[in-house]
Amino acid sequence: MNILPILKKAAWQSLFLILFASSSAFASNPLITRYFSGAWDQPDHESQGLILQIGEQRGDRKIGIAYWFTYGEDLQTAWYLGVGPINGNEINMTLYTAFNVSFMGENVEGDAHVEEIGTLDLIFENCNEGRAIFSTPEDIIGSGEFRIRSINRIFHSRCSGGISDDTPADARPVKLEVHLQPARDDISGEGEASFWERADRSDFRVEAEDVPDGSYQLEVCSEERGDILVSDGEGEIEFRSPESDSRPLLNFDPRDCRIELLDGDGVALTSGDAVLSAEEDDDDGESNDDGASDDHGASDSIEIEVDMDNTGEIDGAEGELRFAIDRDQHEFVIEVEHIPAGIYAVMVAGVNVGDIEVVEVESETAGRLIFTDPQKPETLLLDFDPRGEVVEVLQDGTVILDALFPDE
């Protein structure tokens, strides 16, 4: 049975919803991820299309495997196999066919009845649409091009076309930074690039400060990725996957890349030989149910402070986290300011640990939440370890401040 007509009919309404719900993926060329796996219809041809799988080879290399179902001159169903590497928004495949194979025929050593017949390139415009270009010397197949359109997805998946689609669900959060320094004697100032990966999203930000005003081209691994407009000595650009309204899609991986800002005279700021490393600490920082003291380590005195990142939902919002160990006393403090008065939820590693009440005092707004172990009057019990975890402050379910708290 040819399953493509069944999928085509059953999935048409779902496809319509997917196309419009995922419109943010249309902004730039997508990165092909595991969420491209599924059935792809040829909308201009009757009951023909591809079953696409995004797989993994040795060495953690992504490949595309496509089963192309079509018809021969005798109107008998024919299928071809394409296998090849993934390059950005393209899969460049070698095309194979099988012949003289009988129904339930015995396996033949060395695939004697499988041969290479040409090439098949899949080029995607977004998560839902693309085109296929094929080239063979065969008279029946020949060469040509056709449109393809997604008609189903992996269960409970949402394709963004960004790098977060390939992040494992159990990935530990990691935040990486690299300093940008002047590349020429006539350039002053500095910059910083930071990459933050979580199971649900990835962010990449490049900042410049104290540099001459103007437009700077951002290059990552020698590829142009955008422009930074510097005004009053400061400027930045931020990418996110999945894409947000104010941040373009992060459809490239900046790790292990040289990062540079260029002006009209060439490279102005550079990371040099330093790159964002993909390695992360394996220390889990586990806690227990009775309190966090037992798992904080043997150090008698520790104090860690970190500023929270403003996600852009509330202009001017600021937050600070502080974790301290002093002998047998453990304390974790979250402070926020410059946000409207109200109640804000605090999440640590995806768990709601409490609420901050923000109040107005002398025309300023601020709030604080304190956890201690052993618990003190007017504090909450510190029964978790924030180290190595993502800490978020939310307003009505929307993250307004977040930070990856350092391990140590």
PDB file of N, CA and C in Angstrom, residues 222-311:
ATOM      1  N   SER A 222      34.292  32.817  10.098  1.00  0.00           N
ATOM      2  CA  SER A 222      34.533  33.476   8.801  1.00  0.00           C
ATOM      3  C   SER A 222      33.276  33.618   7.956  1.00  0.00           C
ATOM      4  N   GLU A 223      32.082  33.405   8.542  1.00  0.00           N
ATOM      5  CA  GLU A 223      30.826  33.592   7.822  1.00  0.00           C
ATOM      6  C   GLU A 223      30.075  34.782   8.401  1.00  0.00           C
ATOM      7  N   GLU A 224      29.559  35.639   7.508  1.00  0.00           N
ATOM      8  CA  GLU A 224      28.823  36.817   7.951  1.00  0.00           C
ATOM      9  C   GLU A 224      27.509  36.406   8.601  1.00  0.00           C
ATOM     10  N   ARG A 225      27.229  36.939   9.803  1.00  0.00           N
ATOM     11  CA  ARG A 225      26.031  36.560  10.537  1.00  0.00           C
ATOM     12  C   ARG A 225      25.136  37.730  10.901  1.00  0.00           C
ATOM     13  N   GLY A 226      25.542  38.949  10.629  1.00  0.00           N
ATOM     14  CA  GLY A 226      24.701  40.087  10.963  1.00  0.00           C
ATOM     15  C   GLY A 226      25.529  41.333  11.171  1.00  0.00           C
ATOM     16  N   ASP A 227      24.868  42.426  11.535  1.00  0.00           N
ATOM     17  CA  ASP A 227      25.535  43.710  11.746  1.00  0.00           C
ATOM     18  C   ASP A 227      25.208  44.243  13.134  1.00  0.00           C
ATOM     19  N   ILE A 228      26.190  44.889  13.736  1.00  0.00           N
ATOM     20  CA  ILE A 228      26.019  45.551  15.029  1.00  0.00           C
ATOM     21  C   ILE A 228      26.155  47.048  14.813  1.00  0.00           C
ATOM     22  N   LEU A 229      25.147  47.792  15.208  1.00  0.00           N
ATOM     23  CA  LEU A 229      25.200  49.246  15.118  1.00  0.00           C
ATOM     24  C   LEU A 229      25.662  49.781  16.467  1.00  0.00           C
ATOM     25  N   VAL A 230      26.821  50.423  16.486  1.00  0.00           N
ATOM     26  CA  VAL A 230      27.396  50.967  17.712  1.00  0.00           C
ATOM     27  C   VAL A 230      27.059  52.441  17.817  1.00  0.00           C
ATOM     28  N   SER A 231      26.448  52.816  18.926  1.00  0.00           N
ATOM     29  CA  SER A 231      26.100  54.208  19.197  1.00  0.00           C
ATOM     30  C   SER A 231      26.562  54.546  20.606  1.00  0.00           C
ATOM     31  N   ASP A 232      27.190  55.713  20.768  1.00  0.00           N
ATOM     32  CA  ASP A 232      27.763  56.113  22.061  1.00  0.00           C
ATOM     33  C   ASP A 232      28.716  55.043  22.586  1.00  0.00           C
ATOM     34  N   GLY A 233      29.416  54.390  21.656  1.00  0.00           N
ATOM     35  CA  GLY A 233      30.442  53.425  22.037  1.00  0.00           C
ATOM     36  C   GLY A 233      29.946  52.027  22.350  1.00  0.00           C
ATOM     37  N   GLU A 234      28.625  51.785  22.278  1.00  0.00           N
ATOM     38  CA  GLU A 234      28.098  50.480  22.660  1.00  0.00           C
ATOM     39  C   GLU A 234      27.142  49.939  21.606  1.00  0.00           C
ATOM     40  N   GLY A 235      27.137  48.632  21.464  1.00  0.00           N
ATOM     41  CA  GLY A 235      26.222  47.976  20.550  1.00  0.00           C
ATOM     42  C   GLY A 235      26.218  46.482  20.787  1.00  0.00           C
ATOM     43  N   GLU A 236      25.147  45.801  20.363  1.00  0.00           N
ATOM     44  CA  GLU A 236      25.070  44.356  20.552  1.00  0.00           C
ATOM     45  C   GLU A 236      24.113  43.739  19.535  1.00  0.00           C
ATOM     46  N   ILE A 237      24.252  42.444  19.364  1.00  0.00           N
ATOM     47  CA  ILE A 237      23.322  41.658  18.563  1.00  0.00           C
ATOM     48  C   ILE A 237      23.102  40.346  19.295  1.00  0.00           C
ATOM     49  N   GLU A 238      21.860  39.857  19.273  1.00  0.00           N
ATOM     50  CA  GLU A 238      21.543  38.617  19.982  1.00  0.00           C
ATOM     51  C   GLU A 238      20.692  37.727  19.097  1.00  0.00           C
ATOM     52  N   PHE A 239      21.039  36.446  19.078  1.00  0.00           N
ATOM     53  CA  PHE A 239      20.307  35.432  18.327  1.00  0.00           C
ATOM     54  C   PHE A 239      19.684  34.454  19.314  1.00  0.00           C
ATOM     55  N   ARG A 240      18.567  33.860  18.894  1.00  0.00           N
ATOM     56  CA  ARG A 240      17.910  32.881  19.773  1.00  0.00           C
ATOM     57  C   ARG A 240      17.300  31.753  18.934  1.00  0.00           C
ATOM     58  N   SER A 241      17.312  30.575  19.494  1.00  0.00           N
ATOM     59  CA  SER A 241      16.604  29.430  18.924  1.00  0.00           C
ATOM     60  C   SER A 241      15.807  28.773  20.049  1.00  0.00           C
ATOM     61  N   PRO A 242      14.457  28.724  19.893  1.00  0.00           N
ATOM     62  CA  PRO A 242      13.648  29.207  18.777  1.00  0.00           C
ATOM     63  C   PRO A 242      13.713  30.740  18.660  1.00  0.00           C
ATOM     64  N   GLU A 243      13.425  31.224  17.473  1.00  0.00           N
ATOM     65  CA  GLU A 243      13.466  32.656  17.194  1.00  0.00           C
ATOM     66  C   GLU A 243      12.427  33.399  18.018  1.00  0.00           C
ATOM     67  N   SER A 244      12.750  34.623  18.445  1.00  0.00           N
ATOM     68  CA  SER A 244      11.787  35.472  19.135  1.00  0.00           C
ATOM     69  C   SER A 244      11.569  36.731  18.308  1.00  0.00           C
ATOM     70  N   ASP A 245      10.604  37.543  18.708  1.00  0.00           N
ATOM     71  CA  ASP A 245      10.263  38.738  17.936  1.00  0.00           C
ATOM     72  C   ASP A 245      11.446  39.693  17.786  1.00  0.00           C
ATOM     73  N   SER A 246      12.246  39.816  18.835  1.00  0.00           N
ATOM     74  CA  SER A 246      13.328  40.796  18.811  1.00  0.00           C
ATOM     75  C   SER A 246      14.693  40.184  18.539  1.00  0.00           C
ATOM     76  N   ARG A 247      14.778  38.855  18.410  1.00  0.00           N
ATOM     77  CA  ARG A 247      16.062  38.186  18.212  1.00  0.00           C
ATOM     78  C   ARG A 247      15.982  37.276  16.986  1.00  0.00           C
ATOM     79  N   PRO A 248      16.896  37.455  16.033  1.00  0.00           N
ATOM     80  CA  PRO A 248      16.869  36.593  14.846  1.00  0.00           C
ATOM     81  C   PRO A 248      17.178  35.144  15.205  1.00  0.00           C
ATOM     82  N   LEU A 249      16.839  34.248  14.303  1.00  0.00           N
ATOM     83  CA  LEU A 249      17.000  32.818  14.531  1.00  0.00           C
ATOM     84  C   LEU A 249      18.477  32.437  14.624  1.00  0.00           C
ATOM     85  N   LEU A 250      18.813  31.687  15.653  1.00  0.00           N
ATOM     86  CA  LEU A 250      20.165  31.147  15.804  1.00  0.00           C
ATOM     87  C   LEU A 250      20.216  29.830  15.021  1.00  0.00           C
ATOM     88  N   ASN A 251      20.593  29.929  13.744  1.00  0.00           N
ATOM     89  CA  ASN A 251      20.629  28.761  12.871  1.00  0.00           C
ATOM     90  C   ASN A 251      22.062  28.346  12.545  1.00  0.00           C
ATOM     91  N   PHE A 252      22.990  28.685  13.436  1.00  0.00           N
ATOM     92  CA  PHE A 252      24.390  28.277  13.306  1.00  0.00           C
ATOM     93  C   PHE A 252      24.943  28.043  14.707  1.00  0.00           C
ATOM     94  N   ASP A 253      26.021  27.274  14.799  1.00  0.00           N
ATOM     95  CA  ASP A 253      26.630  26.957  16.086  1.00  0.00           C
ATOM     96  C   ASP A 253      27.914  27.764  16.238  1.00  0.00           C
ATOM     97  N   PRO A 254      27.988  28.715  17.186  1.00  0.00           N
ATOM     98  CA  PRO A 254      29.169  29.562  17.316  1.00  0.00           C
ATOM     99  C   PRO A 254      30.311  28.925  18.096  1.00  0.00           C
ATOM    100  N   ARG A 255      30.073  27.760  18.693  1.00  0.00           N
ATOM    101  CA  ARG A 255      31.125  27.115  19.479  1.00  0.00           C
ATOM    102  C   ARG A 255      32.280  26.669  18.587  1.00  0.00           C
ATOM    103  N   ASP A 256      33.480  26.756  19.138  1.00  0.00           N
ATOM    104  CA  ASP A 256      34.705  26.381  18.424  1.00  0.00           C
ATOM    105  C   ASP A 256      34.957  27.264  17.206  1.00  0.00           C
ATOM    106  N   CYS A 257      34.422  28.480  17.219  1.00  0.00           N
ATOM    107  CA  CYS A 257      34.598  29.416  16.106  1.00  0.00           C
ATOM    108  C   CYS A 257      35.348  30.665  16.548  1.00  0.00           C
ATOM    109  N   ARG A 258      36.122  31.209  15.634  1.00  0.00           N
ATOM    110  CA  ARG A 258      36.667  32.546  15.860  1.00  0.00           C
ATOM    111  C   ARG A 258      35.549  33.553  15.617  1.00  0.00           C
ATOM    112  N   ILE A 259      35.419  34.532  16.514  1.00  0.00           N
ATOM    113  CA  ILE A 259      34.351  35.527  16.433  1.00  0.00           C
ATOM    114  C   ILE A 259      34.995  36.901  16.221  1.00  0.00           C
ATOM    115  N   GLU A 260      34.541  37.611  15.191  1.00  0.00           N
ATOM    116  CA  GLU A 260      35.172  38.875  14.844  1.00  0.00           C
ATOM    117  C   GLU A 260      34.136  39.920  14.446  1.00  0.00           C
ATOM    118  N   LEU A 261      34.457  41.180  14.744  1.00  0.00           N
ATOM    119  CA  LEU A 261      33.681  42.331  14.288  1.00  0.00           C
ATOM    120  C   LEU A 261      34.545  43.112  13.311  1.00  0.00           C
ATOM    121  N   LEU A 262      33.975  43.436  12.138  1.00  0.00           N
ATOM    122  CA  LEU A 262      34.724  44.114  11.087  1.00  0.00           C
ATOM    123  C   LEU A 262      34.107  45.475  10.788  1.00  0.00           C
ATOM    124  N   ASP A 263      34.970  46.468  10.578  1.00  0.00           N
ATOM    125  CA  ASP A 263      34.525  47.772  10.100  1.00  0.00           C
ATOM    126  C   ASP A 263      35.021  47.952   8.667  1.00  0.00           C
ATOM    127  N   GLY A 264      34.993  49.173   8.158  1.00  0.00           N
ATOM    128  CA  GLY A 264      35.396  49.415   6.777  1.00  0.00           C
ATOM    129  C   GLY A 264      36.854  49.139   6.497  1.00  0.00           C
ATOM    130  N   ASP A 265      37.679  49.061   7.540  1.00  0.00           N
ATOM    131  CA  ASP A 265      39.121  48.844   7.351  1.00  0.00           C
ATOM    132  C   ASP A 265      39.549  47.416   7.651  1.00  0.00           C
ATOM    133  N   GLY A 266      38.588  46.541   7.993  1.00  0.00           N
ATOM    134  CA  GLY A 266      38.943  45.149   8.289  1.00  0.00           C
ATOM    135  C   GLY A 266      38.509  44.737   9.682  1.00  0.00           C
ATOM    136  N   VAL A 267      39.200  43.761  10.244  1.00  0.00           N
ATOM    137  CA  VAL A 267      38.842  43.231  11.559  1.00  0.00           C
ATOM    138  C   VAL A 267      39.147  44.266  12.634  1.00  0.00           C
ATOM    139  N   ALA A 268      38.130  44.598  13.437  1.00  0.00           N
ATOM    140  CA  ALA A 268      38.299  45.572  14.520  1.00  0.00           C
ATOM    141  C   ALA A 268      38.450  44.878  15.867  1.00  0.00           C
ATOM    142  N   LEU A 269      37.539  43.957  16.182  1.00  0.00           N
ATOM    143  CA  LEU A 269      37.610  43.178  17.421  1.00  0.00           C
ATOM    144  C   LEU A 269      37.640  41.707  17.053  1.00  0.00           C
ATOM    145  N   THR A 270      38.402  40.919  17.819  1.00  0.00           N
ATOM    146  CA  THR A 270      38.524  39.490  17.523  1.00  0.00           C
ATOM    147  C   THR A 270      38.672  38.683  18.806  1.00  0.00           C
ATOM    148  N   SER A 271      38.220  37.441  18.741  1.00  0.00           N
ATOM    149  CA  SER A 271      38.455  36.519  19.855  1.00  0.00           C
ATOM    150  C   SER A 271      39.816  35.858  19.730  1.00  0.00           C
ATOM    151  N   GLY A 272      40.500  36.094  18.603  1.00  0.00           N
ATOM    152  CA  GLY A 272      41.824  35.516  18.404  1.00  0.00           C
ATOM    153  C   GLY A 272      41.761  33.997  18.377  1.00  0.00           C
ATOM    154  N   ASP A 273      42.672  33.365  19.106  1.00  0.00           N
ATOM    155  CA  ASP A 273      42.699  31.901  19.157  1.00  0.00           C
ATOM    156  C   ASP A 273      41.736  31.348  20.208  1.00  0.00           C
ATOM    157  N   ALA A 274      41.158  32.220  21.009  1.00  0.00           N
ATOM    158  CA  ALA A 274      40.202  31.771  22.031  1.00  0.00           C
ATOM    159  C   ALA A 274      38.838  31.561  21.392  1.00  0.00           C
ATOM    160  N   VAL A 275      38.155  30.479  21.758  1.00  0.00           N
ATOM    161  CA  VAL A 275      36.839  30.162  21.204  1.00  0.00           C
ATOM    162  C   VAL A 275      35.902  29.759  22.331  1.00  0.00           C
ATOM    163  N   LEU A 276      34.624  29.715  21.995  1.00  0.00           N
ATOM    164  CA  LEU A 276      33.635  29.189  22.927  1.00  0.00           C
ATOM    165  C   LEU A 276      33.759  27.669  22.931  1.00  0.00           C
ATOM    166  N   SER A 277      34.040  27.110  24.094  1.00  0.00           N
ATOM    167  CA  SER A 277      34.232  25.670  24.186  1.00  0.00           C
ATOM    168  C   SER A 277      32.914  24.973  24.471  1.00  0.00           C
ATOM    169  N   ALA A 278      32.734  23.795  23.901  1.00  0.00           N
ATOM    170  CA  ALA A 278      31.505  23.020  24.108  1.00  0.00           C
ATOM    171  C   ALA A 278      31.576  22.159  25.349  1.00  0.00           C
ATOM    172  N   GLU A 279      32.699  22.155  26.068  1.00  0.00           N
ATOM    173  CA  GLU A 279      32.830  21.314  27.246  1.00  0.00           C
ATOM    174  C   GLU A 279      32.097  21.929  28.417  1.00  0.00           C
ATOM    175  N   GLU A 280      31.639  21.082  29.346  1.00  0.00           N
ATOM    176  CA  GLU A 280      30.940  21.546  30.533  1.00  0.00           C
ATOM    177  C   GLU A 280      31.350  20.732  31.739  1.00  0.00           C
ATOM    178  N   ASP A 281      31.097  21.282  32.919  1.00  0.00           N
ATOM    179  CA  ASP A 281      31.440  20.628  34.178  1.00  0.00           C
ATOM    180  C   ASP A 281      30.483  19.472  34.433  1.00  0.00           C
ATOM    181  N   ASP A 282      31.008  18.346  34.949  1.00  0.00           N
ATOM    182  CA  ASP A 282      30.169  17.180  35.223  1.00  0.00           C
ATOM    183  C   ASP A 282      29.618  17.157  36.647  1.00  0.00           C
ATOM    184  N   ASP A 283      29.964  18.147  37.464  1.00  0.00           N
ATOM    185  CA  ASP A 283      29.497  18.181  38.849  1.00  0.00           C
ATOM    186  C   ASP A 283      28.015  18.518  38.886  1.00  0.00           C
ATOM    187  N   ASP A 284      27.202  17.615  39.447  1.00  0.00           N
ATOM    188  CA  ASP A 284      25.753  17.816  39.438  1.00  0.00           C
ATOM    189  C   ASP A 284      25.261  18.692  40.566  1.00  0.00           C
ATOM    190  N   GLY A 285      26.048  18.825  41.644  1.00  0.00           N
ATOM    191  CA  GLY A 285      25.605  19.640  42.759  1.00  0.00           C
ATOM    192  C   GLY A 285      24.289  19.171  43.327  1.00  0.00           C
ATOM    193  N   GLU A 286      24.158  17.860  43.665  1.00  0.00           N
ATOM    194  CA  GLU A 286      22.893  17.308  44.114  1.00  0.00           C
ATOM    195  C   GLU A 286      22.525  17.807  45.508  1.00  0.00           C
ATOM    196  N   SER A 287      21.236  17.849  45.792  1.00  0.00           N
ATOM    197  CA  SER A 287      20.743  18.262  47.099  1.00  0.00           C
ATOM    198  C   SER A 287      19.879  17.170  47.674  1.00  0.00           C
ATOM    199  N   ASN A 288      19.453  17.320  48.945  1.00  0.00           N
ATOM    200  CA  ASN A 288      18.564  16.349  49.557  1.00  0.00           C
ATOM    201  C   ASN A 288      17.257  17.003  49.956  1.00  0.00           C
ATOM    202  N   ASP A 289      16.313  16.232  50.502  1.00  0.00           N
ATOM    203  CA  ASP A 289      14.973  16.735  50.788  1.00  0.00           C
ATOM    204  C   ASP A 289      14.906  17.537  52.078  1.00  0.00           C
ATOM    205  N   ASP A 290      15.860  17.333  52.983  1.00  0.00           N
ATOM    206  CA  ASP A 290      15.777  17.971  54.290  1.00  0.00           C
ATOM    207  C   ASP A 290      16.426  19.344  54.315  1.00  0.00           C
ATOM    208  N   GLY A 291      17.222  19.644  53.338  1.00  0.00           N
ATOM    209  CA  GLY A 291      17.945  20.901  53.306  1.00  0.00           C
ATOM    210  C   GLY A 291      19.135  20.730  52.419  1.00  0.00           C
ATOM    211  N   ALA A 292      19.765  21.839  52.050  1.00  0.00           N
ATOM    212  CA  ALA A 292      20.846  21.760  51.074  1.00  0.00           C
ATOM    213  C   ALA A 292      22.215  21.607  51.713  1.00  0.00           C
ATOM    214  N   SER A 293      22.328  21.714  53.031  1.00  0.00           N
ATOM    215  CA  SER A 293      23.624  21.789  53.672  1.00  0.00           C
ATOM    216  C   SER A 293      24.504  20.587  53.406  1.00  0.00           C
ATOM    217  N   ASP A 294      23.937  19.383  53.397  1.00  0.00           N
ATOM    218  CA  ASP A 294      24.738  18.180  53.334  1.00  0.00           C
ATOM    219  C   ASP A 294      25.502  18.044  52.028  1.00  0.00           C
ATOM    220  N   ASP A 295      25.047  18.688  50.954  1.00  0.00           N
ATOM    221  CA  ASP A 295      25.643  18.474  49.645  1.00  0.00           C
ATOM    222  C   ASP A 295      26.371  19.694  49.114  1.00  0.00           C
ATOM    223  N   HIS A 296      26.682  20.639  49.965  1.00  0.00           N
ATOM    224  CA  HIS A 296      27.341  21.853  49.487  1.00  0.00           C
ATOM    225  C   HIS A 296      28.844  21.720  49.416  1.00  0.00           C
ATOM    226  N   GLY A 297      29.394  20.592  49.828  1.00  0.00           N
ATOM    227  CA  GLY A 297      30.831  20.421  49.764  1.00  0.00           C
ATOM    228  C   GLY A 297      31.485  20.728  51.088  1.00  0.00           C
ATOM    229  N   ALA A 298      32.805  20.527  51.141  1.00  0.00           N
ATOM    230  CA  ALA A 298      33.518  20.610  52.415  1.00  0.00           C
ATOM    231  C   ALA A 298      34.047  22.003  52.710  1.00  0.00           C
ATOM    232  N   SER A 299      33.934  22.930  51.798  1.00  0.00           N
ATOM    233  CA  SER A 299      34.489  24.259  52.031  1.00  0.00           C
ATOM    234  C   SER A 299      33.776  24.965  53.169  1.00  0.00           C
ATOM    235  N   ASP A 300      34.554  25.638  54.036  1.00  0.00           N
ATOM    236  CA  ASP A 300      33.964  26.329  55.182  1.00  0.00           C
ATOM    237  C   ASP A 300      33.322  27.646  54.778  1.00  0.00           C
ATOM    238  N   SER A 301      33.804  28.269  53.714  1.00  0.00           N
ATOM    239  CA  SER A 301      33.280  29.578  53.341  1.00  0.00           C
ATOM    240  C   SER A 301      33.259  29.722  51.819  1.00  0.00           C
ATOM    241  N   ILE A 302      32.070  30.023  51.270  1.00  0.00           N
ATOM    242  CA  ILE A 302      31.902  30.226  49.832  1.00  0.00           C
ATOM    243  C   ILE A 302      30.950  31.394  49.628  1.00  0.00           C
ATOM    244  N   GLU A 303      31.242  32.237  48.661  1.00  0.00           N
ATOM    245  CA  GLU A 303      30.294  33.288  48.286  1.00  0.00           C
ATOM    246  C   GLU A 303      30.351  33.465  46.774  1.00  0.00           C
ATOM    247  N   ILE A 304      29.186  33.345  46.115  1.00  0.00           N
ATOM    248  CA  ILE A 304      29.085  33.479  44.665  1.00  0.00           C
ATOM    249  C   ILE A 304      28.009  34.508  44.360  1.00  0.00           C
ATOM    250  N   GLU A 305      28.313  35.459  43.483  1.00  0.00           N
ATOM    251  CA  GLU A 305      27.337  36.443  43.039  1.00  0.00           C
ATOM    252  C   GLU A 305      27.288  36.453  41.526  1.00  0.00           C
ATOM    253  N   VAL A 306      26.104  36.642  40.976  1.00  0.00           N
ATOM    254  CA  VAL A 306      25.951  36.702  39.526  1.00  0.00           C
ATOM    255  C   VAL A 306      24.776  37.602  39.180  1.00  0.00           C
ATOM    256  N   ASP A 307      24.951  38.424  38.152  1.00  0.00           N
ATOM    257  CA  ASP A 307      23.856  39.265  37.653  1.00  0.00           C
ATOM    258  C   ASP A 307      22.971  38.440  36.730  1.00  0.00           C
ATOM    259  N   MET A 308      21.671  38.686  36.784  1.00  0.00           N
ATOM    260  CA  MET A 308      20.738  37.995  35.919  1.00  0.00           C
ATOM    261  C   MET A 308      20.634  38.732  34.580  1.00  0.00           C
ATOM    262  N   ASP A 309      20.296  37.990  33.530  1.00  0.00           N
ATOM    263  CA  ASP A 309      20.136  38.569  32.195  1.00  0.00           C
ATOM    264  C   ASP A 309      18.697  39.024  31.993  1.00  0.00           C
ATOM    265  N   ASN A 310      18.542  40.205  31.426  1.00  0.00           N
ATOM    266  CA  ASN A 310      17.217  40.713  31.067  1.00  0.00           C
ATOM    267  C   ASN A 310      16.816  40.088  29.730  1.00  0.00           C
ATOM    268  N   THR A 311      15.693  39.382  29.690  1.00  0.00           N
ATOM    269  CA  THR A 311      15.257  38.722  28.457  1.00  0.00           C
ATOM    270  C   THR A 311      14.645  39.685  27.459  1.00  0.00           C
TER     271      THR A 311
END
